[in-house]
Amino acid sequence: MSSNNNPASWQLNCSVSIPKNAEFVTLAHGEGGRLSRKLIQEHILASLNNEYLIALNDAAQLPKIEGPLALTTDSFVVSPLFFPGGDIGSLAVFGTVNDLTVSGAKPLWLTLSLILEEGFPLAILDRILESIARAAQETCIKIVAGDTKVVPRGAADGLFINTTGVGELITPIPSGPETLQVDDELIISGSIGRHGIAVLAAREELGLEPLPLSDCGSLLQSVERLQSGIGDQIRCMRDATRGGVAAVLHEWAEASELTLSIEERNVPVSPEVRGVCELLGLDPLHMANEGTMVIAVKPGAGAAAVEILKSIPETATAQQIGIVKSRGITPVTIRRTLGSEQPLDDPLGSPLPRIC
């Protein structure tokens, strides 16, 4: 983006047009006065209004619920703000909703904090708020509280978002990776690496055809079907975001002190992701996902889990990818397509920063 002090010179680092007559965020929009109220009333409430948010109290007053709660929070700094298959707004909602969902919770309420950079176009903010509203409606979660801050030009790369989600835990609650046992079965809900490759292609303007699309989306329906169909057979679930599938498997192996073993030929990878990974020397198992999860189920329940997932469009390419074994010399192994079983590296960090 530009370092020019003229707001009209502000540019997104992605191919989204800014109207010629665009208005821009100023520092005064974050200082609590008339412009702050104008920003909230004309932009935020215009997209996200509901019975909780309209009160504009210091704290949202929420109804009592009977069951135990789940609470999660996440911050989103993805660059670029718009990428093939999503944007920072939908990512901020789906990311937190998925964290609740794979923990066995029904999403209920969400807080939304925006850190805006001086000079950010209000028209682009409106597009992102509309995306947030659509994602919240799709996942039946209410945005009940929030905050807005404005920082000087160059301090926030346009827009950062923090969301905190509250959900009600639904029984049977998955018992967690520490309860994994030998012969438990491992499942992936869809083709892997799509979010990381989509952000990479957009950021570096690789000009790929066809364009890789992020899997940014909700896992809510898939998890609800799994819970109603084989709920007592589920050991644990985890959305495979930063670090990808490899990071999830290593976390579970560490928690259970067992070895998790997968078959490369069973792991679904789209031709677009496979092509980019081969070209750049990346492993799809290390690439980030934003709408794909790993599930561990008790022995014999894998086929039923895959059948349930395949009945839902978002997880139609689900596959059983491996099994849990007694601890061997390495915590996670993979049988490559043309080779023998070998260790699968634990990613030290993300091969691509700023992906969520």
XYZ file of C-alpha atoms in Angstrom:
356
model
C 0.000 0.000 0.000
C 1.095 3.607 -0.448
C 2.952 5.613 2.210
C 1.622 8.868 0.726
C -0.306 11.003 3.234
C -3.043 11.651 0.684
C -5.912 9.259 1.602
C -6.961 8.962 -2.030
C -3.589 7.379 -2.840
C -4.304 4.389 -0.535
C -4.234 1.095 -2.464
C -5.064 -2.474 -1.490
C -2.380 -5.053 -2.178
C -4.888 -7.076 -4.204
C -7.078 -6.548 -7.238
C -10.089 -4.849 -5.602
C -11.135 -1.540 -7.075
C -11.606 1.525 -4.857
C -14.357 3.934 -6.030
C -13.116 7.303 -7.299
C -15.349 9.145 -4.821
C -14.415 6.863 -1.908
C -14.374 8.120 1.686
C -11.556 7.003 3.936
C -11.051 6.120 7.589
C -9.433 8.898 9.626
C -7.912 8.839 13.105
C -11.005 10.694 14.342
C -13.150 7.638 13.459
C -11.489 5.846 16.398
C -11.551 8.626 18.998
C -15.042 8.103 20.398
C -16.661 11.293 19.110
C -19.197 12.063 16.435
C -17.209 10.377 13.665
C -16.914 7.202 15.755
C -20.693 7.117 16.217
C -21.130 7.765 12.495
C -18.802 4.853 11.660
C -20.730 2.519 13.975
C -24.208 3.626 12.930
C -23.716 4.010 9.158
C -21.310 1.162 8.491
C -21.064 -1.455 11.259
C -24.688 -1.544 12.459
C -25.901 -1.138 8.883
C -24.433 -4.583 8.147
C -24.438 -6.392 11.494
C -27.454 -5.091 13.415
C -29.302 -7.462 15.752
C -31.187 -7.346 19.057
C -27.970 -7.615 21.117
C -25.777 -5.192 19.177
C -28.362 -2.417 18.767
C -28.314 -1.715 22.537
C -24.715 -0.437 22.261
C -24.093 -1.152 25.937
C -20.596 -1.528 27.359
C -21.337 -5.246 27.736
C -23.814 -7.429 25.871
C -26.594 -8.876 28.056
C -27.019 -12.506 27.033
C -29.629 -15.134 27.986
C -28.856 -17.942 30.404
C -28.058 -21.341 28.975
C -28.042 -24.683 30.805
C -25.020 -26.519 29.437
C -21.256 -25.954 29.792
C -19.675 -23.305 27.565
C -16.772 -23.253 25.141
C -14.809 -20.032 24.574
C -12.237 -19.294 21.881
C -10.515 -16.237 20.412
C -8.436 -15.584 17.310
C -6.876 -12.675 15.448
C -6.786 -12.350 11.668
C -4.044 -10.513 9.772
C -4.255 -12.218 6.365
C -2.576 -10.528 3.410
C -4.073 -9.806 0.932
C -7.428 -8.932 2.511
C -9.281 -10.471 -0.443
C -8.154 -13.836 -1.829
C -9.699 -16.415 -4.180
C -12.546 -18.039 -2.263
C -12.808 -15.555 0.608
C -11.690 -12.426 2.425
C -10.578 -11.408 5.904
C -14.207 -10.899 6.998
C -15.519 -14.381 6.192
C -12.231 -15.855 7.435
C -12.631 -14.134 10.834
C -16.113 -15.607 11.337
C -15.544 -19.094 9.912
C -12.191 -19.449 11.693
C -13.647 -18.861 15.148
C -16.875 -20.754 14.458
C -14.863 -23.763 13.275
C -12.750 -23.678 16.444
C -15.970 -23.914 18.486
C -17.501 -26.542 16.230
C -14.610 -29.015 16.250
C -14.527 -28.678 20.045
C -18.063 -30.064 20.116
C -19.837 -26.756 20.718
C -22.852 -25.150 19.069
C -21.778 -21.574 18.149
C -23.894 -18.929 19.871
C -22.240 -15.508 20.157
C -19.314 -13.666 18.637
C -17.439 -10.472 19.449
C -15.815 -8.482 16.653
C -12.901 -6.067 17.083
C -11.616 -4.047 14.137
C -8.196 -2.379 14.028
C -8.328 -0.034 11.055
C -5.498 1.852 9.419
C -5.877 5.565 8.768
C -6.798 6.002 5.108
C -8.630 2.669 4.733
C -11.479 3.097 2.197
C -14.920 2.950 3.832
C -16.325 1.276 0.710
C -13.894 -1.636 1.199
C -14.814 -1.802 4.888
C -18.475 -2.072 3.885
C -17.673 -5.018 1.585
C -15.871 -6.801 4.402
C -18.692 -6.104 6.882
C -21.208 -7.543 4.412
C -19.038 -10.654 4.128
C -18.948 -10.912 7.937
C -22.737 -10.639 8.053
C -23.201 -13.409 5.456
C -20.811 -15.746 7.266
C -22.519 -15.082 10.620
C -25.936 -15.761 9.100
C -24.701 -18.982 7.485
C -23.361 -20.263 10.800
C -26.297 -18.973 12.913
C -23.992 -17.022 15.240
C -24.908 -13.580 16.595
C -22.344 -10.767 16.764
C -23.153 -9.310 20.167
C -20.301 -6.928 20.995
C -17.312 -5.292 19.401
C -14.713 -2.565 19.326
C -13.172 -0.283 16.724
C -9.738 1.311 16.848
C -7.938 3.395 14.223
C -4.133 3.441 14.078
C -1.872 5.762 12.043
C -1.106 5.076 8.417
C 1.292 2.165 7.949
C 0.658 0.590 11.376
C -1.897 -2.101 10.484
C -1.598 -3.051 6.802
C -5.180 -1.943 6.217
C -7.273 -3.990 8.624
C -6.745 -6.509 11.418
C -9.709 -8.360 13.004
C -10.104 -10.163 16.318
C -13.089 -12.400 17.005
C -14.033 -14.192 20.230
C -16.648 -16.916 20.075
C -18.862 -18.510 22.728
C -20.655 -21.815 22.190
C -22.631 -24.395 24.136
C -20.983 -27.792 24.402
C -23.212 -30.565 23.078
C -22.978 -34.123 24.419
C -21.322 -36.398 23.636
C -18.319 -34.047 23.813
C -15.230 -35.452 22.018
C -12.891 -36.833 24.655
C -9.735 -35.291 23.137
C -6.460 -36.491 21.577
C -5.082 -37.739 24.901
C -7.679 -40.554 24.722
C -6.552 -41.873 21.336
C -5.986 -45.626 21.287
C -4.285 -48.154 19.017
C -6.340 -48.941 15.881
C -8.325 -45.683 16.042
C -8.984 -44.439 12.507
C -7.947 -41.065 11.015
C -10.078 -39.141 8.545
C -9.629 -35.938 6.555
C -12.795 -34.020 5.614
C -11.621 -32.786 2.200
C -8.748 -31.954 -0.133
C -5.893 -30.229 1.678
C -3.738 -27.132 1.238
C -6.243 -25.023 -0.677
C -6.208 -21.968 1.599
C -2.433 -21.663 1.768
C -2.014 -22.018 -1.987
C -4.886 -19.607 -2.746
C -3.341 -16.895 -0.538
C 0.109 -17.561 -1.998
C -1.226 -17.280 -5.563
C -3.042 -14.032 -4.797
C -0.181 -12.411 -2.851
C 2.487 -13.243 -5.396
C 0.173 -12.699 -8.409
C 1.205 -16.055 -9.868
C -1.437 -15.862 -12.621
C -2.401 -19.518 -12.281
C -5.142 -21.092 -14.448
C -7.408 -22.447 -13.097
C -7.185 -20.204 -10.037
C -6.728 -22.134 -6.762
C -9.657 -21.407 -4.410
C -9.416 -21.305 -0.630
C -11.515 -23.775 1.381
C -12.477 -20.869 3.704
C -15.890 -21.978 4.980
C -17.972 -23.476 7.760
C -17.586 -26.979 9.196
C -20.747 -26.586 11.268
C -23.101 -28.764 9.227
C -20.542 -31.548 8.812
C -19.774 -31.690 12.534
C -23.471 -31.593 13.482
C -24.136 -34.583 11.204
C -21.170 -36.462 12.643
C -22.316 -35.769 16.200
C -25.858 -36.924 15.510
C -24.709 -39.973 13.528
C -21.651 -41.346 15.339
C -21.128 -38.889 18.203
C -20.022 -41.479 20.770
C -17.463 -42.855 18.310
C -15.534 -39.582 17.879
C -12.287 -39.229 19.819
C -11.285 -35.765 18.600
C -11.614 -33.240 15.764
C -9.367 -30.359 14.739
C -9.456 -27.887 11.846
C -6.083 -28.074 10.112
C -5.179 -24.380 9.859
C -1.596 -23.120 10.349
C 0.873 -25.984 9.997
C -1.696 -27.991 8.060
C -2.534 -31.657 8.576
C 1.038 -32.478 9.637
C 0.846 -30.111 12.623
C -2.459 -31.617 13.807
C -1.095 -35.164 13.608
C 2.023 -34.206 15.581
C -0.046 -32.463 18.272
C -2.237 -35.542 18.641
C 0.775 -37.897 18.679
C 2.360 -35.830 21.447
C -0.867 -35.808 23.483
C -1.496 -39.542 23.125
C 2.134 -40.798 23.142
C 1.206 -43.032 20.186
C 2.251 -43.045 16.522
C -0.163 -41.721 13.907
C 0.389 -43.279 10.486
C -1.146 -42.095 7.197
C -1.156 -43.261 3.565
C -0.200 -40.527 1.081
C -2.302 -42.077 -1.696
C -5.442 -41.647 0.445
C -4.911 -37.948 1.177
C -7.033 -35.878 -1.260
C -5.078 -33.093 -2.990
C -6.520 -31.035 -5.863
C -4.522 -30.857 -9.134
C -4.066 -27.081 -8.630
C -2.560 -27.490 -5.159
C -0.426 -30.452 -6.191
C 0.945 -28.569 -9.186
C 1.958 -25.467 -7.193
C 3.471 -27.565 -4.401
C 5.568 -29.594 -6.856
C 6.678 -26.395 -8.605
C 7.746 -24.654 -5.379
C 8.914 -27.661 -3.368
C 6.120 -27.461 -0.787
C 4.371 -30.354 0.999
C 0.546 -30.099 0.855
C 0.448 -31.687 4.320
C 2.165 -28.537 5.687
C -0.098 -26.056 3.897
C -2.875 -24.199 5.713
C -6.578 -25.015 5.453
C -9.557 -22.934 6.650
C -12.486 -25.318 6.111
C -10.927 -28.768 6.402
C -10.574 -30.870 9.547
C -8.915 -34.042 10.782
C -11.099 -36.472 12.734
C -10.111 -39.486 14.844
C -12.749 -42.122 15.516
C -12.865 -45.432 17.350
C -11.878 -48.629 15.463
C -14.436 -49.562 12.806
C -16.214 -46.176 12.749
C -14.179 -44.654 9.926
C -16.373 -45.859 7.055
C -19.532 -44.459 8.663
C -17.822 -41.122 9.336
C -16.653 -40.822 5.721
C -20.121 -41.717 4.422
C -21.676 -38.950 6.546
C -19.100 -36.382 5.429
C -19.464 -37.288 1.750
C -23.219 -36.558 1.960
C -22.456 -32.860 2.599
C -21.125 -30.700 -0.270
C -18.434 -28.979 1.820
C -16.873 -32.318 2.802
C -17.745 -34.442 -0.245
C -14.106 -35.491 -0.823
C -13.575 -36.864 2.695
C -11.297 -39.888 3.016
C -9.954 -42.232 5.645
C -6.216 -41.525 5.602
C -4.624 -43.590 8.333
C -4.607 -45.312 11.661
C -3.210 -44.984 15.187
C -0.421 -47.394 16.159
C 1.710 -48.178 19.187
C 4.499 -45.599 19.600
C 7.339 -46.377 17.222
C 10.577 -44.500 16.657
C 8.757 -41.471 15.211
C 5.455 -39.885 16.290
C 3.968 -39.488 12.778
C 4.676 -41.616 9.714
C 3.571 -41.539 6.096
C 3.684 -44.250 3.476
C 4.568 -42.355 0.314
C 2.958 -43.427 -2.944
C 6.137 -44.930 -4.403
C 8.044 -45.742 -1.248
C 8.095 -47.259 2.192
C 6.787 -45.837 5.456
C 8.873 -42.854 6.632
C 8.690 -40.048 9.204
C 6.470 -37.054 8.453
C 8.183 -33.842 9.547
C 6.612 -31.580 12.149
C 6.556 -28.101 10.533
C 8.776 -25.666 12.458
C 6.578 -22.793 11.275
C 4.318 -21.892 8.410
C 5.957 -21.975 4.954
C 3.828 -18.917 4.204
C 3.203 -16.150 6.806
C 0.059 -13.995 7.085
C -2.334 -16.704 5.831
C -5.016 -16.152 8.492
